Short mmCIF file of C-alpha atoms in Angstrom, two decimals:
data_model
loop_
_atom_site.label_atom_id
_atom_site.label_comp_id
_atom_site.label_asym_id
_atom_site.label_seq_id
_atom_site.Cartn_x
_atom_site.Cartn_y
_atom_site.Cartn_z
CA GLU A 1 197.26 81.41 70.16
CA PRO A 2 195.38 79.19 67.01
CA GLY A 3 192.41 77.63 69.15
CA MET A 4 192.16 79.58 72.03
CA ILE A 5 188.99 82.25 73.23
CA ILE A 6 190.02 85.01 75.04
CA LEU A 7 187.52 86.64 77.58
CA GLU A 8 188.91 89.78 78.84
CA GLY A 9 187.04 93.20 80.51
CA ALA A 10 184.09 91.84 80.89
CA TYR A 11 181.69 94.28 82.67
CA THR A 12 177.97 93.88 84.21
CA PRO A 13 175.52 96.67 85.12
CA PRO A 14 174.99 97.00 88.52
CA ARG A 15 171.21 96.27 88.51
CA PHE A 16 171.92 93.05 86.95
CA ARG A 17 174.69 91.61 89.40
CA ARG A 18 172.73 89.42 91.35
CA LEU A 19 171.54 87.77 88.63
CA PRO A 20 173.03 85.00 86.94
CA VAL A 21 173.80 87.33 83.67
CA MET A 22 177.28 87.02 83.55
CA PRO A 23 177.77 83.32 84.51
CA ALA A 24 175.50 82.57 81.76
CA ALA A 25 177.45 84.64 79.03
CA MET A 26 180.44 83.29 80.22
CA ALA A 27 179.03 79.66 78.87
CA ARG A 28 177.37 81.03 76.01
CA ILE A 29 180.60 82.40 74.69
CA ALA A 30 183.07 79.37 75.68
CA GLU A 31 180.21 77.33 73.48
CA GLU A 32 180.24 79.64 70.50
CA GLY A 33 184.07 79.14 70.65
CA ARG A 34 184.24 75.56 70.19
CA HIS A 35 181.25 75.57 67.25
CA LEU A 36 184.26 77.99 65.98
CA GLY A 37 186.87 75.79 66.37
CA ALA A 38 188.50 77.07 69.71
CA HIS A 39 190.03 74.03 72.21
CA SER A 40 190.04 75.99 75.01
CA ALA A 41 188.90 79.18 76.39
CA PHE A 42 191.01 81.75 78.91
CA VAL A 43 188.79 83.92 81.16
CA SER A 44 191.24 86.94 83.13
CA ILE A 45 190.25 87.25 86.57
CA GLY A 46 191.81 90.00 89.08
CA GLU A 47 192.82 88.54 92.03
CA GLY A 48 190.51 90.46 94.07
CA ASN A 49 186.81 89.96 92.30
CA ALA A 50 185.37 87.66 94.06
CA SER A 51 182.06 87.59 92.19
CA MET A 52 183.55 87.14 88.70
CA ILE A 53 185.31 83.96 90.18
CA LYS A 54 182.29 82.31 91.37
CA ALA A 55 180.82 83.29 87.90
CA ALA A 56 183.77 81.91 86.26
CA ARG A 57 183.26 78.49 88.55
CA TRP A 58 179.56 78.63 87.97
CA ALA A 59 180.58 78.34 84.34
CA GLY A 60 182.82 75.69 84.27
CA PHE A 61 186.47 77.02 83.95
CA ILE A 62 188.75 76.07 86.08
CA PRO A 63 191.62 78.46 88.50
CA TRP A 64 194.84 77.88 86.14
CA ARG A 65 196.94 80.62 87.71
CA LEU A 66 196.61 84.16 89.35
CA LYS A 67 196.57 87.30 87.53
CA ARG A 68 198.06 90.69 89.89
CA VAL A 69 197.97 93.99 88.22
CA ARG A 70 199.89 96.83 90.34
CA TYR A 71 200.75 100.67 89.61
CA ARG A 72 203.30 102.21 89.83
CA LEU A 73 204.03 106.10 88.90
CA PHE A 74 201.00 105.80 86.28
CA ARG A 75 202.20 102.98 84.76
CA ARG A 76 200.44 99.40 84.86
CA SER A 77 201.86 96.11 85.59
CA VAL A 78 199.81 92.55 85.01
CA SER A 79 201.49 89.70 86.12
CA TYR A 80 200.46 85.78 86.22
CA SER A 81 201.66 83.11 89.13
CA GLU A 82 200.86 79.59 89.85
CA LEU A 83 198.21 79.31 92.19
CA PRO A 84 198.97 78.76 95.58
CA ALA A 85 198.55 75.04 96.86
#
């Protein structure tokens, strides 16, 4: 969608995982998007990735939907659902 930036598939090398590298990078990407005219940012994080969820919150992102990735017969399906109350 025009005016939106998406961050998906981000990876932090193991030796940097205890440092605030990813939250700072996410905040910087959002700021650059704002300079380019984006009005919203979307970060796609799997439901089991607690460290990335924590990083996104630290960077100022607010949870919106729950992402589920499932595999069946070597096929990947991604679905989004409302957050539980």
